mmCIF file of C-alpha atoms in Angstrom:
data_model
loop_
_atom_site.group_PDB
_atom_site.id
_atom_site.type_symbol
_atom_site.label_atom_id
_atom_site.label_comp_id
_atom_site.label_asym_id
_atom_site.label_seq_id
_atom_site.Cartn_x
_atom_site.Cartn_y
_atom_site.Cartn_z
ATOM 1 C CA MET A 103 90.400 -0.727 72.975
ATOM 2 C CA TYR A 104 86.751 -1.313 73.875
ATOM 3 C CA LEU A 105 84.423 1.671 73.360
ATOM 4 C CA ALA A 106 81.090 1.402 75.113
ATOM 5 C CA PRO A 107 78.115 2.127 72.829
ATOM 6 C CA VAL A 108 76.324 5.450 73.194
ATOM 7 C CA HIS A 109 72.681 5.311 74.259
ATOM 8 C CA ARG A 110 70.400 8.103 73.026
ATOM 9 C CA MET A 111 67.105 9.297 74.469
ATOM 10 C CA ALA A 112 64.693 12.147 73.745
ATOM 11 C CA GLN A 113 61.537 13.510 75.361
ATOM 12 C CA HIS A 114 59.212 16.251 74.115
ATOM 13 C CA THR A 115 56.437 18.462 75.454
ATOM 14 C CA GLN A 116 54.111 21.006 73.877
ATOM 15 C CA VAL A 117 53.858 24.233 75.875
ATOM 16 C CA ASP A 118 51.429 27.134 75.537
ATOM 17 C CA ALA A 119 54.092 29.811 75.929
ATOM 18 C CA PRO A 120 56.462 31.782 73.666
ATOM 19 C CA ALA A 121 59.771 30.169 72.748
ATOM 20 C CA GLY A 122 61.714 33.026 74.353
ATOM 21 C CA VAL A 123 60.053 32.410 77.717
ATOM 22 C CA LEU A 124 60.949 28.732 77.648
ATOM 23 C CA TYR A 125 64.514 29.407 76.553
ATOM 24 C CA GLY A 126 64.911 31.878 79.419
ATOM 25 C CA LEU A 127 63.826 29.276 81.987
ATOM 26 C CA ILE A 128 66.159 26.654 80.490
ATOM 27 C CA ALA A 129 69.124 29.028 80.279
ATOM 28 C CA ASP A 130 68.768 30.259 83.881
ATOM 29 C CA ALA A 131 70.195 27.138 85.543
ATOM 30 C CA LEU A 132 70.861 28.920 88.843
ATOM 31 C CA ARG A 133 67.095 28.974 89.417
ATOM 32 C CA TRP A 134 66.596 25.314 88.515
ATOM 33 C CA PRO A 135 66.631 24.163 92.168
ATOM 34 C CA VAL A 136 63.393 26.052 92.835
ATOM 35 C CA PHE A 137 61.984 25.509 89.329
ATOM 36 C CA LEU A 138 62.824 21.894 88.403
ATOM 37 C CA PRO A 139 62.168 19.062 90.900
ATOM 38 C CA PRO A 140 65.244 16.843 90.255
ATOM 39 C CA THR A 141 67.768 19.691 90.716
ATOM 40 C CA LEU A 142 68.947 20.312 94.290
ATOM 41 C CA HIS A 143 71.627 22.979 93.813
ATOM 42 C CA VAL A 144 73.664 24.636 91.059
ATOM 43 C CA GLU A 145 76.950 26.542 91.381
ATOM 44 C CA GLN A 146 78.183 28.560 88.396
ATOM 45 C CA LEU A 147 81.957 28.029 88.092
ATOM 46 C CA GLU A 148 82.624 29.982 84.862
ATOM 47 C CA PHE A 149 80.558 32.104 82.472
ATOM 48 C CA ASP A 150 81.492 34.271 79.486
ATOM 49 C CA GLY A 151 78.036 35.018 78.067
ATOM 50 C CA GLU A 152 78.072 32.183 75.524
ATOM 51 C CA TRP A 153 79.204 29.184 77.548
ATOM 52 C CA GLU A 154 79.321 28.270 81.206
ATOM 53 C CA ARG A 155 80.572 25.562 83.564
ATOM 54 C CA LEU A 156 78.243 24.419 86.315
ATOM 55 C CA ARG A 157 78.532 22.147 89.355
ATOM 56 C CA MET A 158 75.173 20.464 89.831
ATOM 57 C CA TRP A 159 73.616 18.320 92.550
ATOM 58 C CA VAL A 160 70.632 16.263 91.392
ATOM 59 C CA THR A 161 68.451 13.438 92.693
ATOM 60 C CA ALA A 162 68.614 10.309 90.529
ATOM 61 C CA ASN A 163 66.578 7.216 91.393
ATOM 62 C CA GLY A 164 66.398 8.472 94.982
ATOM 63 C CA GLU A 165 70.146 9.066 95.272
ATOM 64 C CA VAL A 166 72.021 12.374 95.356
ATOM 65 C CA ARG A 167 74.494 12.652 92.470
ATOM 66 C CA SER A 168 76.833 15.509 91.558
ATOM 67 C CA TRP A 169 78.727 16.407 88.413
ATOM 68 C CA THR A 170 80.337 19.262 86.517
ATOM 69 C CA THR A 171 78.878 20.195 83.145
ATOM 70 C CA ARG A 172 79.695 22.653 80.368
ATOM 71 C CA ARG A 173 76.818 24.368 78.571
ATOM 72 C CA VAL A 174 76.763 26.378 75.346
ATOM 73 C CA LEU A 175 73.921 28.923 75.177
ATOM 74 C CA ASP A 176 72.334 30.001 71.895
ATOM 75 C CA PRO A 177 69.467 32.467 72.512
ATOM 76 C CA VAL A 178 68.918 33.034 68.774
ATOM 77 C CA ALA A 179 68.289 29.348 68.040
ATOM 78 C CA HIS A 180 66.643 28.823 71.472
ATOM 79 C CA ARG A 181 69.083 26.000 72.136
ATOM 80 C CA VAL A 182 71.318 24.902 75.031
ATOM 81 C CA ASP A 183 73.900 22.148 74.468
ATOM 82 C CA PHE A 184 75.484 20.458 77.473
ATOM 83 C CA ARG A 185 78.293 17.989 78.051
ATOM 84 C CA GLN A 186 79.303 16.679 81.443
ATOM 85 C CA GLU A 187 83.002 16.977 82.273
ATOM 86 C CA VAL A 188 83.306 15.317 85.683
ATOM 87 C CA LEU A 189 80.978 12.337 86.009
ATOM 88 C CA PRO A 190 79.924 9.957 88.775
ATOM 89 C CA ARG A 191 80.842 6.337 88.113
ATOM 90 C CA PRO A 192 79.940 4.186 86.238
ATOM 91 C CA VAL A 193 78.915 6.833 83.652
ATOM 92 C CA THR A 194 81.768 7.526 81.231
ATOM 93 C CA SER A 195 80.067 10.165 79.058
ATOM 94 C CA MET A 196 76.827 12.117 79.117
ATOM 95 C CA GLY A 197 75.517 15.116 77.226
ATOM 96 C CA GLY A 198 72.646 16.373 75.159
ATOM 97 C CA SER A 199 70.633 19.449 74.322
ATOM 98 C CA TRP A 200 67.550 21.496 75.085
ATOM 99 C CA THR A 201 65.815 22.895 72.010
ATOM 100 C CA VAL A 202 62.725 25.086 71.773
ATOM 101 C CA GLU A 203 60.855 25.288 68.460
ATOM 102 C CA PRO A 204 58.209 28.010 68.026
ATOM 103 C CA ARG A 205 54.866 26.569 66.919
ATOM 104 C CA GLY A 206 53.021 29.892 67.010
ATOM 105 C CA PRO A 207 53.126 33.216 68.897
ATOM 106 C CA GLU A 208 52.438 31.486 72.214
ATOM 107 C CA ARG A 209 53.023 27.805 71.549
ATOM 108 C CA SER A 210 56.306 25.891 71.500
ATOM 109 C CA LEU A 211 57.748 22.398 71.314
ATOM 110 C CA VAL A 212 60.479 21.655 73.849
ATOM 111 C CA THR A 213 62.794 18.709 73.267
ATOM 112 C CA LEU A 214 65.312 17.378 75.773
ATOM 113 C CA ARG A 215 67.861 14.980 74.256
ATOM 114 C CA ASN A 216 70.355 12.902 76.233
ATOM 115 C CA ASP A 217 73.174 10.604 75.211
ATOM 116 C CA PHE A 218 75.285 8.544 77.572
ATOM 117 C CA ALA A 219 77.694 5.635 77.890
ATOM 118 C CA VAL A 220 78.619 3.541 80.911
ATOM 119 C CA SER A 221 81.703 1.531 81.734
ATOM 120 C CA ASP A 222 81.680 -1.864 79.947
ATOM 121 C CA ASN A 223 78.065 -1.193 78.881
ATOM 122 C CA ALA A 224 76.899 -3.205 81.907
ATOM 123 C CA ARG A 225 73.168 -3.906 81.569
ATOM 124 C CA ALA A 226 72.333 -3.022 85.181
ATOM 125 C CA ASP A 227 74.158 0.306 84.915
ATOM 126 C CA VAL A 228 72.557 1.146 81.553
ATOM 127 C CA ASP A 229 69.104 0.419 82.979
ATOM 128 C CA TRP A 230 69.839 2.535 86.070
ATOM 129 C CA VAL A 231 70.867 5.544 83.973
ATOM 130 C CA LYS A 232 67.890 5.120 81.636
ATOM 131 C CA ARG A 233 65.447 5.038 84.570
ATOM 132 C CA ALA A 234 67.005 8.102 86.174
ATOM 133 C CA THR A 235 67.209 10.044 82.913
ATOM 134 C CA THR A 236 63.627 9.210 81.933
ATOM 135 C CA ALA A 237 62.168 10.130 85.324
ATOM 136 C CA ASN A 238 64.203 13.324 85.711
ATOM 137 C CA SER A 239 63.547 14.499 82.141
ATOM 138 C CA ARG A 240 59.825 13.882 82.538
ATOM 139 C CA ALA A 241 59.691 15.749 85.856
ATOM 140 C CA ALA A 242 61.746 18.673 84.497
ATOM 141 C CA LEU A 243 59.659 19.027 81.340
ATOM 142 C CA THR A 244 56.380 18.822 83.265
ATOM 143 C CA ASN A 245 57.377 21.540 85.693
ATOM 144 C CA LEU A 246 58.889 23.641 82.914
ATOM 145 C CA ARG A 247 55.541 23.547 81.106
ATOM 146 C CA LEU A 248 53.615 24.484 84.255
ATOM 147 C CA LEU A 249 55.910 27.438 84.962
ATOM 148 C CA ALA A 250 56.089 28.692 81.375
ATOM 149 C CA GLU A 251 52.317 28.626 80.918
ATOM 150 C CA ARG A 252 52.115 31.003 83.897
ATOM 151 C CA TRP A 253 54.791 33.288 82.469
ATOM 152 C CA ARG A 254 52.702 36.461 82.753
ATOM 153 C CA ARG A 255 52.223 35.811 86.479
ATOM 154 C CA LEU A 256 55.448 33.977 87.264
ATOM 155 C CA ASP A 257 57.297 36.928 88.807
ATOM 156 C CA ASP A 258 54.462 37.318 91.310
ATOM 157 C CA LEU A 259 54.491 33.602 92.163
ATOM 158 C CA VAL A 260 58.244 33.514 92.894
ATOM 159 C CA LEU A 261 59.334 34.779 96.302
ATOM 160 C CA SER A 262 62.932 35.464 97.418
ATOM 161 C CA PHE A 263 64.058 37.185 100.610
ATOM 162 C CA GLU A 264 66.660 37.022 103.355
ATOM 163 C CA ASP A 265 66.895 37.705 107.090
ATOM 164 C CA THR A 266 70.082 38.318 109.070
ATOM 165 C CA VAL A 267 71.395 38.328 112.617
ATOM 166 C CA PHE A 268 74.712 39.601 113.958
ATOM 167 C CA VAL A 269 76.665 37.140 116.110
ATOM 168 C CA ASP A 270 79.558 38.241 118.305
ATOM 169 C CA ALA A 271 81.566 35.100 117.652
ATOM 170 C CA PRO A 272 83.903 33.616 115.027
ATOM 171 C CA VAL A 273 82.664 31.659 112.020
ATOM 172 C CA GLU A 274 83.407 28.126 113.278
ATOM 173 C CA PRO A 275 80.903 27.743 116.143
ATOM 174 C CA VAL A 276 78.113 29.323 114.098
ATOM 175 C CA TYR A 277 78.679 27.087 111.080
ATOM 176 C CA GLY A 278 79.123 24.096 113.373
ATOM 177 C CA PHE A 279 75.742 24.705 114.975
ATOM 178 C CA LEU A 280 73.990 25.020 111.612
ATOM 179 C CA HIS A 281 75.769 21.892 110.349
ATOM 180 C CA ARG A 282 74.627 19.917 113.423
ATOM 181 C CA PHE A 283 71.119 21.322 113.323
ATOM 182 C CA GLY A 284 69.613 18.101 114.684
ATOM 183 C CA ASP A 285 71.436 18.456 118.015
ATOM 184 C CA ARG A 286 68.706 20.884 119.081
ATOM 185 C CA PRO A 287 65.234 19.308 118.826
ATOM 186 C CA ASP A 288 63.718 22.754 119.464
ATOM 187 C CA ALA A 289 65.413 24.217 116.363
ATOM 188 C CA VAL A 290 62.190 23.643 114.382
ATOM 189 C CA PRO A 291 59.116 24.939 116.265
ATOM 190 C CA GLY A 292 56.897 22.057 117.374
ATOM 191 C CA ALA A 293 59.148 19.308 116.017
ATOM 192 C CA GLY A 294 58.897 15.961 117.760
ATOM 193 C CA ARG A 295 62.089 14.664 116.134
ATOM 194 C CA ILE A 296 64.893 16.015 113.964
ATOM 195 C CA ASP A 297 67.239 13.515 112.387
ATOM 196 C CA ILE A 298 70.229 14.343 110.160
ATOM 197 C CA THR A 299 72.087 11.606 108.315
ATOM 198 C CA GLU A 300 75.123 11.906 106.066
ATOM 199 C CA GLN A 301 74.184 10.688 102.581
ATOM 200 C CA ALA A 302 77.598 11.400 101.038
ATOM 201 C CA PRO A 303 80.550 13.622 101.985
ATOM 202 C CA GLY A 304 79.059 17.076 102.546
ATOM 203 C CA VAL A 305 75.489 15.940 101.764
ATOM 204 C CA GLN A 306 72.926 15.500 104.539
ATOM 205 C CA LEU A 307 69.312 14.354 104.644
ATOM 206 C CA MET A 308 67.335 16.128 107.370
ATOM 207 C CA THR A 309 64.076 14.484 108.460
ATOM 208 C CA VAL A 310 61.667 16.386 110.700
ATOM 209 C CA GLU A 311 58.543 14.958 112.326
ATOM 210 C CA LEU A 312 55.801 17.405 113.250
ATOM 211 C CA PRO A 313 52.542 16.560 115.059
ATOM 212 C CA GLY A 314 49.372 17.360 113.131
ATOM 213 C CA PRO A 315 46.232 18.878 114.663
ATOM 214 C CA ASP A 316 44.479 15.490 114.467
ATOM 215 C CA GLY A 317 47.315 13.627 116.180
ATOM 216 C CA SER A 318 48.883 12.385 112.952
ATOM 217 C CA ILE A 319 52.590 12.800 112.228
ATOM 218 C CA ARG A 320 53.714 14.958 109.319
ATOM 219 C CA THR A 321 57.165 14.130 107.974
ATOM 220 C CA THR A 322 59.342 16.525 105.972
ATOM 221 C CA GLU A 323 62.688 15.844 104.335
ATOM 222 C CA SER A 324 65.316 18.290 103.096
ATOM 223 C CA VAL A 325 68.612 17.636 101.336
ATOM 224 C CA ARG A 326 71.396 19.841 102.742
ATOM 225 C CA ILE A 327 74.724 20.460 100.978
ATOM 226 C CA GLY A 328 77.545 21.957 103.003
ATOM 227 C CA PHE A 329 80.412 24.171 101.852
ATOM 228 C CA PRO A 330 82.509 24.449 105.047
ATOM 229 C CA HIS A 331 85.310 26.430 103.353
ATOM 230 C CA ALA A 332 82.735 29.111 102.476
ATOM 231 C CA ALA A 333 80.640 28.630 105.656
ATOM 232 C CA ARG A 334 77.494 27.970 103.594
ATOM 233 C CA ILE A 335 74.776 25.337 103.719
ATOM 234 C CA VAL A 336 72.205 25.162 100.929
ATOM 235 C CA TYR A 337 69.102 23.009 101.141
ATOM 236 C CA LYS A 338 65.981 21.969 99.267
ATOM 237 C CA ASP A 339 62.729 20.539 100.600
ATOM 238 C CA VAL A 340 62.204 17.222 98.797
ATOM 239 C CA LEU A 341 59.377 15.551 100.746
ATOM 240 C CA ASP A 342 56.384 16.643 102.755
ATOM 241 C CA THR A 343 53.729 14.068 103.611
ATOM 242 C CA GLU A 344 51.312 16.953 104.090
ATOM 243 C CA GLN A 345 52.458 19.712 101.733
ATOM 244 C CA PRO A 346 52.080 23.075 103.477
ATOM 245 C CA ALA A 347 49.447 25.318 101.964
ATOM 246 C CA LEU A 348 50.674 27.872 99.418
ATOM 247 C CA LEU A 349 54.100 26.289 98.870
ATOM 248 C CA ALA A 350 54.920 24.560 95.550
ATOM 249 C CA ALA A 351 58.725 24.541 95.960
ATOM 250 C CA HIS A 352 61.233 25.845 98.499
ATOM 251 C CA THR A 353 65.022 26.125 98.659
ATOM 252 C CA GLY A 354 67.194 28.018 101.085
ATOM 253 C CA GLU A 355 70.673 28.831 102.309
ATOM 254 C CA TRP A 356 72.490 29.504 105.560
ATOM 255 C CA SER A 357 75.541 31.722 105.106
ATOM 256 C CA VAL A 358 77.999 32.841 107.789
ATOM 257 C CA GLU A 359 79.709 36.010 106.572
ATOM 258 C CA PRO A 360 82.661 37.386 108.576
ATOM 259 C CA GLY A 361 83.313 41.090 109.016
ATOM 260 C CA ALA A 362 86.612 42.669 109.958
ATOM 261 C CA PRO A 363 88.827 40.481 112.190
ATOM 262 C CA GLY A 364 87.448 40.339 115.717
ATOM 263 C CA THR A 365 84.132 41.996 114.852
ATOM 264 C CA GLY A 366 81.909 38.924 114.721
ATOM 265 C CA VAL A 367 79.865 37.548 111.831
ATOM 266 C CA THR A 368 76.570 38.090 110.077
ATOM 267 C CA VAL A 369 74.405 35.009 109.629
ATOM 268 C CA VAL A 370 72.085 35.148 106.630
ATOM 269 C CA ALA A 371 69.030 32.968 106.056
ATOM 270 C CA ARG A 372 67.956 33.092 102.392
ATOM 271 C CA HIS A 373 64.714 31.679 101.018
ATOM 272 C CA HIS A 374 63.521 31.039 97.460
ATOM 273 C CA ALA A 375 59.995 29.738 96.985
ATOM 274 C CA VAL A 376 57.288 29.280 94.375
ATOM 275 C CA LEU A 377 53.654 29.761 95.322
ATOM 276 C CA ASP A 378 51.142 27.035 94.559
ATOM 277 C CA GLU A 379 48.702 28.985 92.409
ATOM 278 C CA ASP A 380 45.827 26.551 92.972
ATOM 279 C CA ALA A 381 46.278 26.774 96.750
ATOM 280 C CA VAL A 382 46.398 30.577 96.561
ATOM 281 C CA ARG A 383 43.142 30.597 94.615
ATOM 282 C CA ALA A 384 41.473 28.184 97.051
ATOM 283 C CA ARG A 385 42.420 30.253 100.111
ATOM 284 C CA TYR A 386 42.419 33.853 98.878
ATOM 285 C CA GLY A 387 40.541 33.864 95.578
ATOM 286 C CA ASP A 388 41.718 35.271 92.238
ATOM 287 C CA GLY A 389 43.587 38.407 91.316
ATOM 288 C CA PRO A 390 46.708 40.358 92.271
ATOM 289 C CA HIS A 391 45.403 41.118 95.772
ATOM 290 C CA ALA A 392 45.087 37.395 96.515
ATOM 291 C CA VAL A 393 48.676 36.776 95.413
ATOM 292 C CA ARG A 394 49.931 39.646 97.574
ATOM 293 C CA LEU A 395 48.179 38.176 100.618
ATOM 294 C CA ALA A 396 49.623 34.743 99.885
ATOM 295 C CA ARG A 397 53.153 36.124 99.449
ATOM 296 C CA GLN A 398 52.911 37.931 102.768
ATOM 297 C CA ALA A 399 51.606 34.834 104.579
ATOM 298 C CA LEU A 400 54.295 32.590 103.119
ATOM 299 C CA ARG A 401 57.081 35.055 103.879
ATOM 300 C CA THR A 402 55.890 35.369 107.477
ATOM 301 C CA ARG A 403 55.837 31.596 107.956
ATOM 302 C CA LEU A 404 59.243 30.945 106.417
ATOM 303 C CA ALA A 405 60.820 33.884 108.275
ATOM 304 C CA ARG A 406 59.405 32.639 111.577
ATOM 305 C CA GLN A 407 60.939 29.200 111.035
ATOM 306 C CA SER A 408 64.399 30.421 110.043
ATOM 307 C CA GLY A 409 64.305 33.232 112.598
ATOM 308 C CA ARG A 410 64.191 30.714 115.421
ATOM 309 C CA ALA A 411 67.247 28.941 114.031
ATOM 310 C CA LEU A 412 69.096 32.262 113.711
ATOM 311 C CA ARG A 413 68.391 33.073 117.373
ATOM 312 C CA LEU A 414 69.532 29.635 118.516
ATOM 313 C CA ALA A 415 72.731 29.892 116.451
ATOM 314 C CA LYS A 416 73.472 33.254 118.046
ATOM 315 C CA GLU A 417 72.842 31.961 121.570
ATOM 316 C CA HIS A 418 74.962 28.869 120.984
ATOM 317 C CA ALA A 419 77.946 30.614 119.384
ATOM 318 C CA GLU A 420 78.097 33.509 121.834
ATOM 319 C CA CYS A 421 78.181 31.038 124.732
ATOM 320 C CA VAL A 422 81.075 29.002 123.277
ATOM 321 C CA PRO A 423 84.349 29.973 125.011
ATOM 322 C CA ALA A 424 86.809 31.723 122.701
ATOM 323 C CA ARG A 425 89.836 29.686 121.691
ATOM 324 C CA GLY A 426 92.755 30.209 124.005
ATOM 325 C CA ALA A 427 90.578 31.789 126.711
#
């Protein structure tokens, strides 16, 4: 029986932050979508305090890939080992480890190791995986360093909130409207065009064109992942040709939550964002007061955008005739 050779890779970065801070960011995979650029969404399937199983959606060479991985967490050694269980073809095995080595009270070396094999060791497939792994590891380590070196201020730079609306309708028309967001060009204030394409089953790419003050066109892209059985859609902004001020990263979720039978549903818009510290400083100056002003401005803008969608979902669903009527 032919066994494809295992390819091994490793990347390192020096970080001016304590090892415990870095380990905490690496261990908290549920926040990776807003912290690490390649990660789109993470669902925790199992967790017992020492090991966990995760379903992950990640961009790789411009494509959206998904897999299930098992991780073993070791906070004493500042180490996380991972091994993928359900893999996208042609990868037949993939795993590795994150390790953090203290190099002083506030200096650490982070190493990300990967090993993988592909079916028949095809050169094109090996090269594809190497390119994706190199680019994603580099992007993850770079952002990890930037976040960790702001660890004393990080809680103030991270913003999470939710807004809700009650809809006197069943789940299906509400979720259907959110899933077909592009059917309403007025769903995003000022948008000239909204286009949603299916990238893979349950995965959409939403492109929005917005006119700029000088007549130019600003294009944004978000990857949306739908969970129709749970009436949830999660998304992450992945492209903005004119990055909005104050925003370094943004993820969100639409959730349709039923109440008692016949009592309607609650629609929840959740946001998770990281402030761009340089943009905050440029607009508001330094200090805690500047960050508070920036948080308020960003929350207002994001809430205004999702609030319009909540109102449209309510109007649409409450106008849909009930089944059997």
